[in-house]
mmCIF file of C-alpha atoms in Angstrom:
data_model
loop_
_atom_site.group_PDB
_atom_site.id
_atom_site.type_symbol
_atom_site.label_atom_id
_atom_site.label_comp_id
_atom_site.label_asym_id
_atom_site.label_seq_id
_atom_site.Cartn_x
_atom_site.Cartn_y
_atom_site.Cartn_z
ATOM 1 C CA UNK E 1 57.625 -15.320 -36.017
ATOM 2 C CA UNK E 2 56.675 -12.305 -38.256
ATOM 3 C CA UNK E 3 55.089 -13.764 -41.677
ATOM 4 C CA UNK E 4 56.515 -11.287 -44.853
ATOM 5 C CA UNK E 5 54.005 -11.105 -47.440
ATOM 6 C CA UNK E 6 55.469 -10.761 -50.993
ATOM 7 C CA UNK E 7 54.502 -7.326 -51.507
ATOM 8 C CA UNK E 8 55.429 -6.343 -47.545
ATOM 9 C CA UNK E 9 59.199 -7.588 -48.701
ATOM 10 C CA UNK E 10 61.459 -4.158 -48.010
ATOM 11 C CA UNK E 11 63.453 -4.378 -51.205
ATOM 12 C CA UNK E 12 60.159 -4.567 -53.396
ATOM 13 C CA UNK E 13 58.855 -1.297 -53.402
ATOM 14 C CA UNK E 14 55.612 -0.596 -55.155
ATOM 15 C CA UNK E 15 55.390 -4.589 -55.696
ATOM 16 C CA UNK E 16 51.859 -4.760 -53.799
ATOM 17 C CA UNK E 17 49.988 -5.198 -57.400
ATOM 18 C CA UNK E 18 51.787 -8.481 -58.060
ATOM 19 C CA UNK E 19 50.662 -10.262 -54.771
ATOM 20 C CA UNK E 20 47.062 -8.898 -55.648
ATOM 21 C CA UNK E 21 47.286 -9.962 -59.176
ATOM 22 C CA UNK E 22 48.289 -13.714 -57.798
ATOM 23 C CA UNK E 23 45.575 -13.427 -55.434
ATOM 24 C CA UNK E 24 43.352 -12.671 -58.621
ATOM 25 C CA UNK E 25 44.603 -15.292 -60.356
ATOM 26 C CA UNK E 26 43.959 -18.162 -58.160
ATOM 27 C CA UNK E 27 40.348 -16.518 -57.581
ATOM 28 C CA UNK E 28 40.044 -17.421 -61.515
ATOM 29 C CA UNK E 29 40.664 -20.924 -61.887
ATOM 30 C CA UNK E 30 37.671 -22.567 -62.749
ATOM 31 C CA UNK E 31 36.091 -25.882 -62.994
ATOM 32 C CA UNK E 32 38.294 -27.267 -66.107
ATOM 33 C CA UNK E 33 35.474 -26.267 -68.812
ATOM 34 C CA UNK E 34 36.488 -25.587 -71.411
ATOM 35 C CA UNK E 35 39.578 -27.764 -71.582
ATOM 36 C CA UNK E 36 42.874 -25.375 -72.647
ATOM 37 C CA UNK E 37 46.264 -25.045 -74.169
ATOM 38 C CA UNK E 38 48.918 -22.755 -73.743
ATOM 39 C CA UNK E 39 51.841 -22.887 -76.137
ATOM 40 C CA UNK E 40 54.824 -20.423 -76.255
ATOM 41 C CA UNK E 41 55.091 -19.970 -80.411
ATOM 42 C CA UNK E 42 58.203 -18.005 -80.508
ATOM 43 C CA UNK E 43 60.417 -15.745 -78.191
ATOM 44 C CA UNK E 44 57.537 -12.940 -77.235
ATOM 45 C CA UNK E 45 54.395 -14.283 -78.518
ATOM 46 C CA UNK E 46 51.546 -17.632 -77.110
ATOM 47 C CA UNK E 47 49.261 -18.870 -78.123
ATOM 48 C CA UNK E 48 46.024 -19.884 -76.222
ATOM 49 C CA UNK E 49 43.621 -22.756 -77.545
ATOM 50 C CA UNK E 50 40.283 -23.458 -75.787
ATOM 51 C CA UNK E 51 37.757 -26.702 -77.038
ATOM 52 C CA UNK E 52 35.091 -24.685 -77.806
ATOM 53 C CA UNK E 53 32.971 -27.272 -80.258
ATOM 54 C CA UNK E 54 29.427 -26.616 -80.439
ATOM 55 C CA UNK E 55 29.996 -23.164 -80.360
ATOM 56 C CA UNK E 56 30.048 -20.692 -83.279
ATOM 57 C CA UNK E 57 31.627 -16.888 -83.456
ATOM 58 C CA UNK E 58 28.681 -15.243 -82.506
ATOM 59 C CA UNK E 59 28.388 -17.415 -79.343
ATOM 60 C CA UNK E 60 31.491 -16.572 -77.950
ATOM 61 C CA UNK E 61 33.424 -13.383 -76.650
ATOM 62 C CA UNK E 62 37.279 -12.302 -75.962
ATOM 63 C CA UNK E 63 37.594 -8.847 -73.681
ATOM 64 C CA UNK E 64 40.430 -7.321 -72.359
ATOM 65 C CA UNK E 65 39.411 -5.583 -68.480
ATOM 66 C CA UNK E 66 42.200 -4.315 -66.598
ATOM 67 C CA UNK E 67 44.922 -6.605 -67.963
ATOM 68 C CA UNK E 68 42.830 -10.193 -67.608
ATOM 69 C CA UNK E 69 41.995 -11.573 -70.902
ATOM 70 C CA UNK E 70 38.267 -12.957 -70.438
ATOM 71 C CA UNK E 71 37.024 -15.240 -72.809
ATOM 72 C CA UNK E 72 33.268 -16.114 -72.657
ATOM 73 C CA UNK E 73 30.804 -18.285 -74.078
ATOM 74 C CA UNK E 74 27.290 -18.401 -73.788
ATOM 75 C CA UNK E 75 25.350 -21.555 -74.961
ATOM 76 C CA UNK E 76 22.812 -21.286 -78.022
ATOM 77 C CA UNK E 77 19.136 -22.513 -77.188
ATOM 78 C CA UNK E 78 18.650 -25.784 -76.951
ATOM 79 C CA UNK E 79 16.591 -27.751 -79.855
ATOM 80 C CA UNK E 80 13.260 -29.145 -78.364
ATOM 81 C CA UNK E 81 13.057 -31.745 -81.380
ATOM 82 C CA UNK E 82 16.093 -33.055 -81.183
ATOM 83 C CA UNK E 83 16.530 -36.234 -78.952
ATOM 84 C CA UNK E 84 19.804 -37.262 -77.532
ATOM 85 C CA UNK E 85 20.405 -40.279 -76.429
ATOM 86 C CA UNK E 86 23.832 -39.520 -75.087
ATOM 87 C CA UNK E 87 24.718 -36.137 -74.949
ATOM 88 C CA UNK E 88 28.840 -35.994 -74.090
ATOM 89 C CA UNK E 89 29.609 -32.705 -75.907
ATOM 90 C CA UNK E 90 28.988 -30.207 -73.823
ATOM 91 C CA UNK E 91 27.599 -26.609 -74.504
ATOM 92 C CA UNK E 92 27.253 -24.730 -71.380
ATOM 93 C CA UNK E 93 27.956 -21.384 -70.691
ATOM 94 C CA UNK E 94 31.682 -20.361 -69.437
ATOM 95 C CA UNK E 95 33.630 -17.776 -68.813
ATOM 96 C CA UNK E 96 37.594 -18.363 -68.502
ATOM 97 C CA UNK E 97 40.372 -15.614 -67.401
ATOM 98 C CA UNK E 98 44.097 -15.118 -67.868
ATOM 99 C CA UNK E 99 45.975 -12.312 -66.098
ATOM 100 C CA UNK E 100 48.359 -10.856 -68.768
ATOM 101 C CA UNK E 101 51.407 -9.188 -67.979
ATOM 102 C CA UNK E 102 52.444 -6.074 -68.251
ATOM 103 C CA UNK E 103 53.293 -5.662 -72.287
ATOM 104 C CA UNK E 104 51.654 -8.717 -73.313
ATOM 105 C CA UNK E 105 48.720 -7.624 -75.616
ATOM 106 C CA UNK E 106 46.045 -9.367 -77.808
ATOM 107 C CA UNK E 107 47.087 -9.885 -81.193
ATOM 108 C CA UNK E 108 44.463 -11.657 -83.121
ATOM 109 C CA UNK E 109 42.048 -14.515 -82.315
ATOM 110 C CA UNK E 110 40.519 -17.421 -85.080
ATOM 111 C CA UNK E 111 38.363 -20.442 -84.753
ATOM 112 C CA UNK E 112 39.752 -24.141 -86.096
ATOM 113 C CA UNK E 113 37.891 -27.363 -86.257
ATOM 114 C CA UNK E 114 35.956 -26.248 -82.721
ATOM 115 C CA UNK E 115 39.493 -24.927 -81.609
ATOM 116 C CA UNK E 116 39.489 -21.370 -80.504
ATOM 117 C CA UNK E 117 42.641 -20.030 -80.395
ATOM 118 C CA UNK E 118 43.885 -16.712 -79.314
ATOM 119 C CA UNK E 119 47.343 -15.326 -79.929
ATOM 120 C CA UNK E 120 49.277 -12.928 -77.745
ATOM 121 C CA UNK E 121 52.773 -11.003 -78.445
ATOM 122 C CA UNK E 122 55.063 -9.486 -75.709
ATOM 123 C CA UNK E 123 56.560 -6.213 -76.751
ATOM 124 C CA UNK E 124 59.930 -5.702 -76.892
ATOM 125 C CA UNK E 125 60.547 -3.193 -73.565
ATOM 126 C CA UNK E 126 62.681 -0.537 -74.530
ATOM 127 C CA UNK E 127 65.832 -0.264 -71.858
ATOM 128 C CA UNK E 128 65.311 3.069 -69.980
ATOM 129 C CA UNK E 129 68.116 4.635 -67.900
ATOM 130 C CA UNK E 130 67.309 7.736 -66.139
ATOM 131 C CA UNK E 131 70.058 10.048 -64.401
ATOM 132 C CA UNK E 132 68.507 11.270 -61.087
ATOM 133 C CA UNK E 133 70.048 15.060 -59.889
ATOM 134 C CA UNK E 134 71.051 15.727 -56.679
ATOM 135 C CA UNK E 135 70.365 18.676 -54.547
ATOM 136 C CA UNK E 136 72.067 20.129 -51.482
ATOM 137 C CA UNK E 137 69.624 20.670 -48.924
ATOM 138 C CA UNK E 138 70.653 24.047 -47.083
ATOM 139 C CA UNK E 139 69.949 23.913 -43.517
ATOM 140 C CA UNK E 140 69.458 27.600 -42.374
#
C-alpha cells in the first residue's frame, strides 16, 4: 500500500509548502518555557501572551523570518550578592516560534504585570476571479 503524503495528494497542486510548514512547526515546539496563551480577540485578530516575569523590554525580542513569529529572551546577568534561598522564578534564556499564516501579520506587542503579549490581525483577502482565454492550437 502506497502512503500519499499531504502535499503528494493530486488535487492539491502547489500544496508542498503546507506539509513543510507542519513539518516546521512540530520541529518548534519546545520545552513549555515560557508558559503561553493564545486567545482569538475578535473575527481576524489573536492575541498571544507569554509569562515573561523577570524580564524587562530590553531583554526580550519579537522577529518576523519567513512567516514564523520568533520571540526571544535572553536572561540578564545574574547578581553575585544576592542569595536565594529558593529560586522558583525562572530567568533563562528562550526562544519560542509560531508559524503565521499567510495574511496574518504583527500588529503591535506590550508588556503587562510580567505578561508579554503580542497581537496579530488577519487581513481581510480580497475575492479574486480571473477569466482564463483559450487558444486553438493549430496542428499544421
Amino acid at each position: 500500500m502506497t502512503k500519499l503524503t499531504f502535499g503528494s495528494h493530486p488535487f492539491l497542486l502547489g500544496f508542498e509548502q503546507l506539509e513543510r510548514l507542519v513539518e516546521r512547526t512540530a520541529k518548534s515546539a519546545s520545552d513549555g518555557y515560557p508558559p503561553f496563551n493564545i486567545e482569538q480577540t475578535s473575527e481576524r485578530s489573536y492575541r498571544i501572551t507569554l509569562a515573561v516575569a523577570g524580564f524587562g523590554e530590553d531583554d526580550l525580542s519579537i522577529t518576523v523570518e519567513d512567516r514564523q513569529l520568533v520571540i526571544r529572551g535572553r536572561s540578564g546577568p545574574d547578581d553575585d550578592e544576592r542569595v536565594f534561598l529558593h529560586r522558583g522564578i525562572a530567568a533563562r534564556a528562550f526562544q519560542r516560534s509560531f508559524v503565521l499564516a499567510e495574511g496574518v501579520e504583527v500588529a503591535g506587542a506590550a508588556m503587562e504585570h510580567g505578561l508579554l503579549h503580542v497581537d496579530l490581525a488577519r487581513a481581510v483577502a480580497e475575492p479574486v476571479v480571473q477569466k482564463i482565454d483559450i487558444k486553438t492550437l493549430s496542428k499544421g
